[in-house]
Amino acid sequence: MQVTRRSLLLAALAAGAPACTSSPPPAPAELVLATGPEGAVFREVGGALAGALADRLPGSRVVARSTGASVANVRLLAAGEVHLGLSSLDPLFEARLSADDPAGISAVGRLYDSFLQVVVPAGAPVRRIADLAGARVSFGPHESGTEFTASRLLDLLGVRVDVQRMAHAEAARRMAAGAIDAMVALTGIPTPAIRDLLGGFPFRLLDLPEEAVRLADAFPGPYAPVTIPATTYGSMGPCRTFAVPNLLLARSALDASVVEVVTRTVFTESARIAAGHSEAGRINVRTGIATGRVPLHRGAERWFRSVKR
């Protein structure tokens, strides 16, 4: 019988307490989770998830590996260098995706959305992305989701900038020092690196309503126009932009029993994992199986099926 996302959702929505297991599954001696760079939500959420998994998989040393983020994580998964990894959805459209091929990549579940944020000094004469032409702009770290999406967006708009590549925390420090003119961050909100600027450096977020629609039209699927709430960064007003779903991925070769524990941990300990991050607090079973074109790992599928009705 074919497993549909609808059947999985109907089972999961009726969930009570998760099924218990008598003993931990046969996890690898070291379980590596690829996260993200300094100043990004991936790094903080990934670190919290690693801590929760260490409690659930006592036979494994769970390691949160700091990386450039999405593109790097997909590459590391494809190369078999990590077992789990966080990624925004858009770079996955060119990845090797398969729940049946041991060398493939599959999904544990959808977590929360990342918001594209373009940050400029409050006094800068920049009102839209076109005004950044020729400016020094951080696109996040090399092989990050920010770099991937920012490059795609500016190429679509025909805007050329002096691209700088660095972690969001470093970009915030350099912008405050006048060493760069703007920073782009595709990450959850509030973004730690941007939040840390509050009270010490006046900044603005660019409003991107037209750019959001153009990107969604040009690349159907991963992008959705959204508004960053007014209360996200102190008294700053709302900001129109676009969001991209984030997934927790796994090597398809990873033991299904291990991935079942990972899935259970993500969706039953979401408050612990997302502590301090309002957008990450949206992690829930209802949207967890909405992984787009990325197939669910058989262990994740097993958990969504086995939750009590």
GROMACS .gro file of C-alpha atoms in nm:
model
  309
    1MET     CA    1   0.000   0.000   0.000
    2GLN     CA    2   0.135   0.341  -0.091
    3VAL     CA    3   0.210   0.569   0.202
    4THR     CA    4   0.070   0.916   0.146
    5ARG     CA    5   0.145   1.234   0.334
    6ARG     CA    6  -0.227   1.260   0.410
    7SER     CA    7  -0.235   0.920   0.581
    8LEU     CA    8   0.072   1.008   0.785
    9LEU     CA    9  -0.077   1.341   0.886
   10LEU     CA   10  -0.409   1.187   0.992
   11ALA     CA   11  -0.224   0.942   1.213
   12ALA     CA   12   0.005   1.204   1.360
   13LEU     CA   13  -0.267   1.457   1.436
   14ALA     CA   14  -0.437   1.203   1.661
   15ALA     CA   15  -0.116   1.153   1.857
   16GLY     CA   16  -0.113   1.100   2.228
   17ALA     CA   17   0.203   0.999   2.414
   18PRO     CA   18   0.478   0.857   2.190
   19ALA     CA   19   0.530   0.484   2.186
   20CYS     CA   20   0.795   0.368   2.432
   21THR     CA   21   1.088   0.145   2.358
   22SER     CA   22   1.246  -0.087   2.611
   23SER     CA   23   1.603  -0.008   2.513
   24PRO     CA   24   1.793   0.239   2.292
   25PRO     CA   25   1.841   0.136   1.925
   26PRO     CA   26   2.179   0.033   1.782
   27ALA     CA   27   2.313   0.383   1.716
   28PRO     CA   28   2.666   0.449   1.583
   29ALA     CA   29   2.938   0.515   1.840
   30GLU     CA   30   2.943   0.877   1.719
   31LEU     CA   31   2.638   1.048   1.570
   32VAL     CA   32   2.727   1.371   1.390
   33LEU     CA   33   2.473   1.648   1.331
   34ALA     CA   34   2.573   1.928   1.090
   35THR     CA   35   2.436   2.262   1.211
   36GLY     CA   36   2.545   2.613   1.111
   37PRO     CA   37   2.773   2.911   1.178
   38GLU     CA   38   2.810   3.149   1.471
   39GLY     CA   39   2.514   3.383   1.504
   40ALA     CA   40   2.264   3.159   1.321
   41VAL     CA   41   1.957   2.978   1.456
   42PHE     CA   42   2.074   2.651   1.293
   43ARG     CA   43   2.370   2.645   1.528
   44GLU     CA   44   2.165   2.707   1.841
   45VAL     CA   45   1.875   2.478   1.752
   46GLY     CA   46   2.119   2.210   1.631
   47GLY     CA   47   2.314   2.229   1.955
   48ALA     CA   48   1.996   2.192   2.160
   49LEU     CA   49   1.885   1.897   1.947
   50ALA     CA   50   2.224   1.729   1.992
   51GLY     CA   51   2.185   1.763   2.368
   52ALA     CA   52   1.840   1.609   2.360
   53LEU     CA   53   1.960   1.323   2.139
   54ALA     CA   54   2.250   1.251   2.375
   55ASP     CA   55   1.990   1.179   2.644
   56ARG     CA   56   1.791   0.950   2.416
   57LEU     CA   57   2.087   0.769   2.260
   58PRO     CA   58   2.321   0.705   2.556
   59GLY     CA   59   2.529   0.461   2.353
   60SER     CA   60   2.633   0.733   2.109
   61ARG     CA   61   2.851   1.038   2.140
   62VAL     CA   62   2.632   1.300   1.973
   63VAL     CA   63   2.834   1.576   1.807
   64ALA     CA   64   2.696   1.908   1.682
   65ARG     CA   65   2.930   2.009   1.398
   66SER     CA   66   2.947   2.378   1.314
   67THR     CA   67   2.935   2.437   0.937
   68GLY     CA   68   2.860   2.703   0.679
   69ALA     CA   69   2.498   2.575   0.695
   70SER     CA   70   2.258   2.438   0.431
   71VAL     CA   71   2.471   2.379   0.121
   72ALA     CA   72   2.764   2.251   0.325
   73ASN     CA   73   2.535   2.023   0.523
   74VAL     CA   74   2.384   1.870   0.211
   75ARG     CA   75   2.734   1.813   0.071
   76LEU     CA   76   2.853   1.651   0.396
   77LEU     CA   77   2.548   1.424   0.405
   78ALA     CA   78   2.597   1.319   0.043
   79ALA     CA   79   2.961   1.239   0.118
   80GLY     CA   80   2.870   1.033   0.423
   81GLU     CA   81   3.070   1.261   0.656
   82VAL     CA   82   2.773   1.335   0.885
   83HIS     CA   83   2.460   1.141   0.979
   84LEU     CA   84   2.213   1.429   1.024
   85GLY     CA   85   2.202   1.786   0.900
   86LEU     CA   86   1.987   2.097   0.887
   87SER     CA   87   1.907   2.260   0.555
   88SER     CA   88   1.670   2.507   0.398
   89LEU     CA   89   1.460   2.353   0.125
   90ASP     CA   90   1.580   2.542  -0.183
   91PRO     CA   91   1.934   2.394  -0.217
   92LEU     CA   92   1.784   2.044  -0.204
   93PHE     CA   93   1.627   2.071  -0.547
   94GLU     CA   94   1.959   1.959  -0.698
   95ALA     CA   95   2.059   1.705  -0.429
   96ARG     CA   96   2.051   1.325  -0.455
   97LEU     CA   97   1.730   1.244  -0.269
   98SER     CA   98   1.614   0.890  -0.197
   99ALA     CA   99   1.479   0.701   0.103
  100ASP     CA  100   1.566   0.370  -0.067
  101ASP     CA  101   1.922   0.441  -0.183
  102PRO     CA  102   2.165   0.410   0.113
  103ALA     CA  103   2.379   0.683  -0.044
  104GLY     CA  104   2.080   0.914  -0.071
  105ILE     CA  105   1.940   1.183   0.156
  106SER     CA  106   1.595   1.177   0.313
  107ALA     CA  107   1.401   1.385   0.564
  108VAL     CA  108   1.340   1.342   0.933
  109GLY     CA  109   1.085   1.622   0.910
  110ARG     CA  110   1.011   1.986   0.848
  111LEU     CA  111   1.109   2.207   1.141
  112TYR     CA  112   1.042   2.579   1.097
  113ASP     CA  113   1.092   2.852   0.837
  114SER     CA  114   1.388   3.080   0.772
  115PHE     CA  115   1.327   3.444   0.679
  116LEU     CA  116   1.541   3.639   0.433
  117GLN     CA  117   1.664   3.950   0.616
  118VAL     CA  118   1.866   4.226   0.453
  119VAL     CA  119   2.016   4.445   0.725
  120VAL     CA  120   2.156   4.794   0.665
  121PRO     CA  121   2.264   5.081   0.895
  122ALA     CA  122   1.968   5.296   0.995
  123GLY     CA  123   2.111   5.602   0.823
  124ALA     CA  124   2.206   5.434   0.495
  125PRO     CA  125   2.038   5.569   0.178
  126VAL     CA  126   1.932   5.215   0.084
  127ARG     CA  127   1.561   5.143   0.043
  128ARG     CA  128   1.557   4.840  -0.184
  129ILE     CA  129   1.796   4.573  -0.303
  130ALA     CA  130   1.872   4.761  -0.626
  131ASP     CA  131   2.024   5.038  -0.413
  132LEU     CA  132   2.294   4.793  -0.295
  133ALA     CA  133   2.462   4.784  -0.637
  134GLY     CA  134   2.838   4.802  -0.582
  135ALA     CA  135   2.806   4.784  -0.202
  136ARG     CA  136   2.999   4.551   0.029
  137VAL     CA  137   2.742   4.290   0.132
  138SER     CA  138   2.782   3.979   0.347
  139PHE     CA  139   2.612   3.676   0.194
  140GLY     CA  140   2.677   3.463   0.501
  141PRO     CA  141   2.937   3.185   0.512
  142HIS     CA  142   3.056   2.993   0.209
  143GLU     CA  143   2.814   2.705   0.132
  144SER     CA  144   2.538   2.853   0.343
  145GLY     CA  145   2.170   2.870   0.257
  146THR     CA  146   2.203   3.248   0.281
  147GLU     CA  147   2.472   3.250   0.013
  148PHE     CA  148   2.266   3.021  -0.211
  149THR     CA  149   1.943   3.219  -0.182
  150ALA     CA  150   2.101   3.568  -0.184
  151SER     CA  151   2.298   3.479  -0.498
  152ARG     CA  152   1.985   3.346  -0.664
  153LEU     CA  153   1.783   3.656  -0.573
  154LEU     CA  154   2.040   3.915  -0.678
  155ASP     CA  155   2.112   3.729  -1.003
  156LEU     CA  156   1.739   3.733  -1.075
  157LEU     CA  157   1.727   4.108  -1.009
  158GLY     CA  158   2.045   4.179  -1.204
  159VAL     CA  159   2.210   4.350  -0.904
  160ARG     CA  160   2.588   4.320  -0.865
  161VAL     CA  161   2.748   4.373  -0.525
  162ASP     CA  162   3.089   4.321  -0.365
  163VAL     CA  163   3.011   3.984  -0.206
  164GLN     CA  164   3.167   3.913   0.134
  165ARG     CA  165   3.140   3.569   0.294
  166MET     CA  166   3.138   3.533   0.671
  167ALA     CA  167   2.932   3.405   0.964
  168HIS     CA  168   2.636   3.622   1.059
  169ALA     CA  169   2.791   3.721   1.393
  170GLU     CA  170   3.106   3.843   1.217
  171ALA     CA  171   2.898   4.027   0.957
  172ALA     CA  172   2.708   4.209   1.230
  173ARG     CA  173   3.034   4.313   1.397
  174ARG     CA  174   3.182   4.436   1.068
  175MET     CA  175   2.871   4.629   0.971
  176ALA     CA  176   2.870   4.803   1.310
  177ALA     CA  177   3.236   4.893   1.251
  178GLY     CA  178   3.165   5.030   0.901
  179ALA     CA  179   3.365   4.758   0.727
  180ILE     CA  180   3.069   4.635   0.522
  181ASP     CA  181   2.756   4.811   0.401
  182ALA     CA  182   2.491   4.542   0.453
  183MET     CA  183   2.438   4.183   0.558
  184VAL     CA  184   2.198   3.920   0.434
  185ALA     CA  185   2.078   3.643   0.665
  186LEU     CA  186   1.845   3.357   0.574
  187THR     CA  187   1.770   3.207   0.913
  188GLY     CA  188   1.509   3.179   1.184
  189ILE     CA  189   1.384   3.482   1.371
  190PRO     CA  190   1.492   3.646   1.585
  191THR     CA  191   1.839   3.587   1.441
  192PRO     CA  192   2.095   3.594   1.725
  193ALA     CA  193   2.350   3.801   1.533
  194ILE     CA  194   2.090   4.063   1.438
  195ARG     CA  195   1.923   4.063   1.779
  196ASP     CA  196   2.262   4.130   1.940
  197LEU     CA  197   2.288   4.459   1.747
  198LEU     CA  198   1.990   4.601   1.938
  199GLY     CA  199   2.084   4.885   2.167
  200GLY     CA  200   2.436   4.909   2.031
  201PHE     CA  201   2.399   4.988   1.662
  202PRO     CA  202   2.098   5.143   1.482
  203PHE     CA  203   1.989   4.934   1.183
  204ARG     CA  204   1.696   4.869   0.950
  205LEU     CA  205   1.561   4.570   0.759
  206LEU     CA  206   1.483   4.626   0.391
  207ASP     CA  207   1.120   4.577   0.293
  208LEU     CA  208   1.112   4.326   0.004
  209PRO     CA  209   0.752   4.280  -0.118
  210GLU     CA  210   0.823   4.292  -0.491
  211GLU     CA  211   1.142   4.088  -0.467
  212ALA     CA  212   0.959   3.817  -0.272
  213VAL     CA  213   0.693   3.779  -0.540
  214ARG     CA  214   0.948   3.775  -0.824
  215LEU     CA  215   1.152   3.501  -0.658
  216ALA     CA  216   0.846   3.288  -0.582
  217ASP     CA  217   0.729   3.324  -0.942
  218ALA     CA  218   1.071   3.242  -1.088
  219PHE     CA  219   1.133   2.939  -0.863
  220PRO     CA  220   0.799   2.784  -0.763
  221GLY     CA  221   0.801   2.565  -0.455
  222PRO     CA  222   1.035   2.671  -0.176
  223TYR     CA  223   0.959   3.043  -0.140
  224ALA     CA  224   0.658   3.213   0.020
  225PRO     CA  225   0.603   3.587   0.080
  226VAL     CA  226   0.574   3.659   0.455
  227THR     CA  227   0.599   3.944   0.703
  228ILE     CA  228   0.848   3.956   0.989
  229PRO     CA  229   0.639   4.057   1.294
  230ALA     CA  230   0.685   4.407   1.433
  231THR     CA  231   0.798   4.280   1.772
  232THR     CA  232   1.082   4.064   1.641
  233TYR     CA  233   1.354   4.322   1.695
  234GLY     CA  234   1.256   4.565   1.966
  235SER     CA  235   1.039   4.850   1.842
  236MET     CA  236   1.125   4.799   1.474
  237GLY     CA  237   0.816   4.776   1.257
  238PRO     CA  238   0.699   4.482   1.044
  239CYS     CA  239   0.902   4.389   0.738
  240ARG     CA  240   0.781   4.214   0.422
  241THR     CA  241   1.011   3.946   0.284
  242PHE     CA  242   0.995   3.572   0.202
  243ALA     CA  243   1.044   3.251   0.394
  244VAL     CA  244   1.195   2.911   0.312
  245PRO     CA  245   1.113   2.589   0.501
  246ASN     CA  246   1.392   2.419   0.697
  247LEU     CA  247   1.427   2.043   0.719
  248LEU     CA  248   1.619   1.805   0.939
  249LEU     CA  249   1.784   1.558   0.701
  250ALA     CA  250   1.940   1.216   0.748
  251ARG     CA  251   2.155   0.980   0.550
  252SER     CA  252   1.916   0.721   0.411
  253ALA     CA  253   2.162   0.454   0.528
  254LEU     CA  254   2.119   0.557   0.893
  255ASP     CA  255   1.941   0.283   1.089
  256ALA     CA  256   1.564   0.330   1.085
  257SER     CA  257   1.541   0.267   1.460
  258VAL     CA  258   1.785   0.550   1.525
  259VAL     CA  259   1.596   0.789   1.297
  260GLU     CA  260   1.272   0.690   1.469
  261VAL     CA  261   1.423   0.805   1.800
  262VAL     CA  262   1.551   1.124   1.635
  263THR     CA  263   1.204   1.198   1.495
  264ARG     CA  264   1.035   1.130   1.829
  265THR     CA  265   1.284   1.358   2.004
  266VAL     CA  266   1.234   1.644   1.759
  267PHE     CA  267   0.855   1.643   1.782
  268THR     CA  268   0.808   1.562   2.150
  269GLU     CA  269   1.087   1.782   2.286
  270SER     CA  270   1.039   2.076   2.051
  271ALA     CA  271   1.003   2.324   2.340
  272ARG     CA  272   1.349   2.231   2.466
  273ILE     CA  273   1.503   2.238   2.120
  274ALA     CA  274   1.350   2.571   2.018
  275ALA     CA  275   1.391   2.752   2.351
  276GLY     CA  276   1.442   3.125   2.292
  277HIS     CA  277   1.353   3.114   1.921
  278SER     CA  278   0.993   3.208   1.849
  279GLU     CA  279   0.992   3.085   1.490
  280ALA     CA  280   1.162   2.756   1.579
  281GLY     CA  281   0.886   2.716   1.836
  282ARG     CA  282   0.658   2.631   1.542
  283ILE     CA  283   0.808   2.280   1.522
  284ASN     CA  284   0.507   2.048   1.537
  285VAL     CA  285   0.366   1.723   1.407
  286ARG     CA  286   0.104   1.895   1.191
  287THR     CA  287   0.365   2.044   0.956
  288GLY     CA  288   0.643   1.795   1.026
  289ILE     CA  289   0.567   1.571   0.730
  290ALA     CA  290   0.541   1.861   0.483
  291THR     CA  291   0.891   1.804   0.345
  292GLY     CA  292   0.822   1.901  -0.017
  293ARG     CA  293   1.008   1.690  -0.271
  294VAL     CA  294   1.231   1.535  -0.005
  295PRO     CA  295   1.114   1.180   0.086
  296LEU     CA  296   1.073   1.087   0.451
  297HIS     CA  297   1.335   0.852   0.594
  298ARG     CA  298   1.178   0.513   0.667
  299GLY     CA  299   1.249   0.565   1.037
  300ALA     CA  300   1.067   0.899   1.037
  301GLU     CA  301   0.781   0.743   0.845
  302ARG     CA  302   0.765   0.466   1.104
  303TRP     CA  303   0.735   0.719   1.388
  304PHE     CA  304   0.463   0.922   1.220
  305ARG     CA  305   0.270   0.597   1.164
  306SER     CA  306   0.321   0.460   1.514
  307VAL     CA  307   0.206   0.753   1.726
  308LYS     CA  308  -0.106   0.652   1.919
  309ARG     CA  309  -0.440   0.728   1.763
   0.00000   0.00000   0.00000
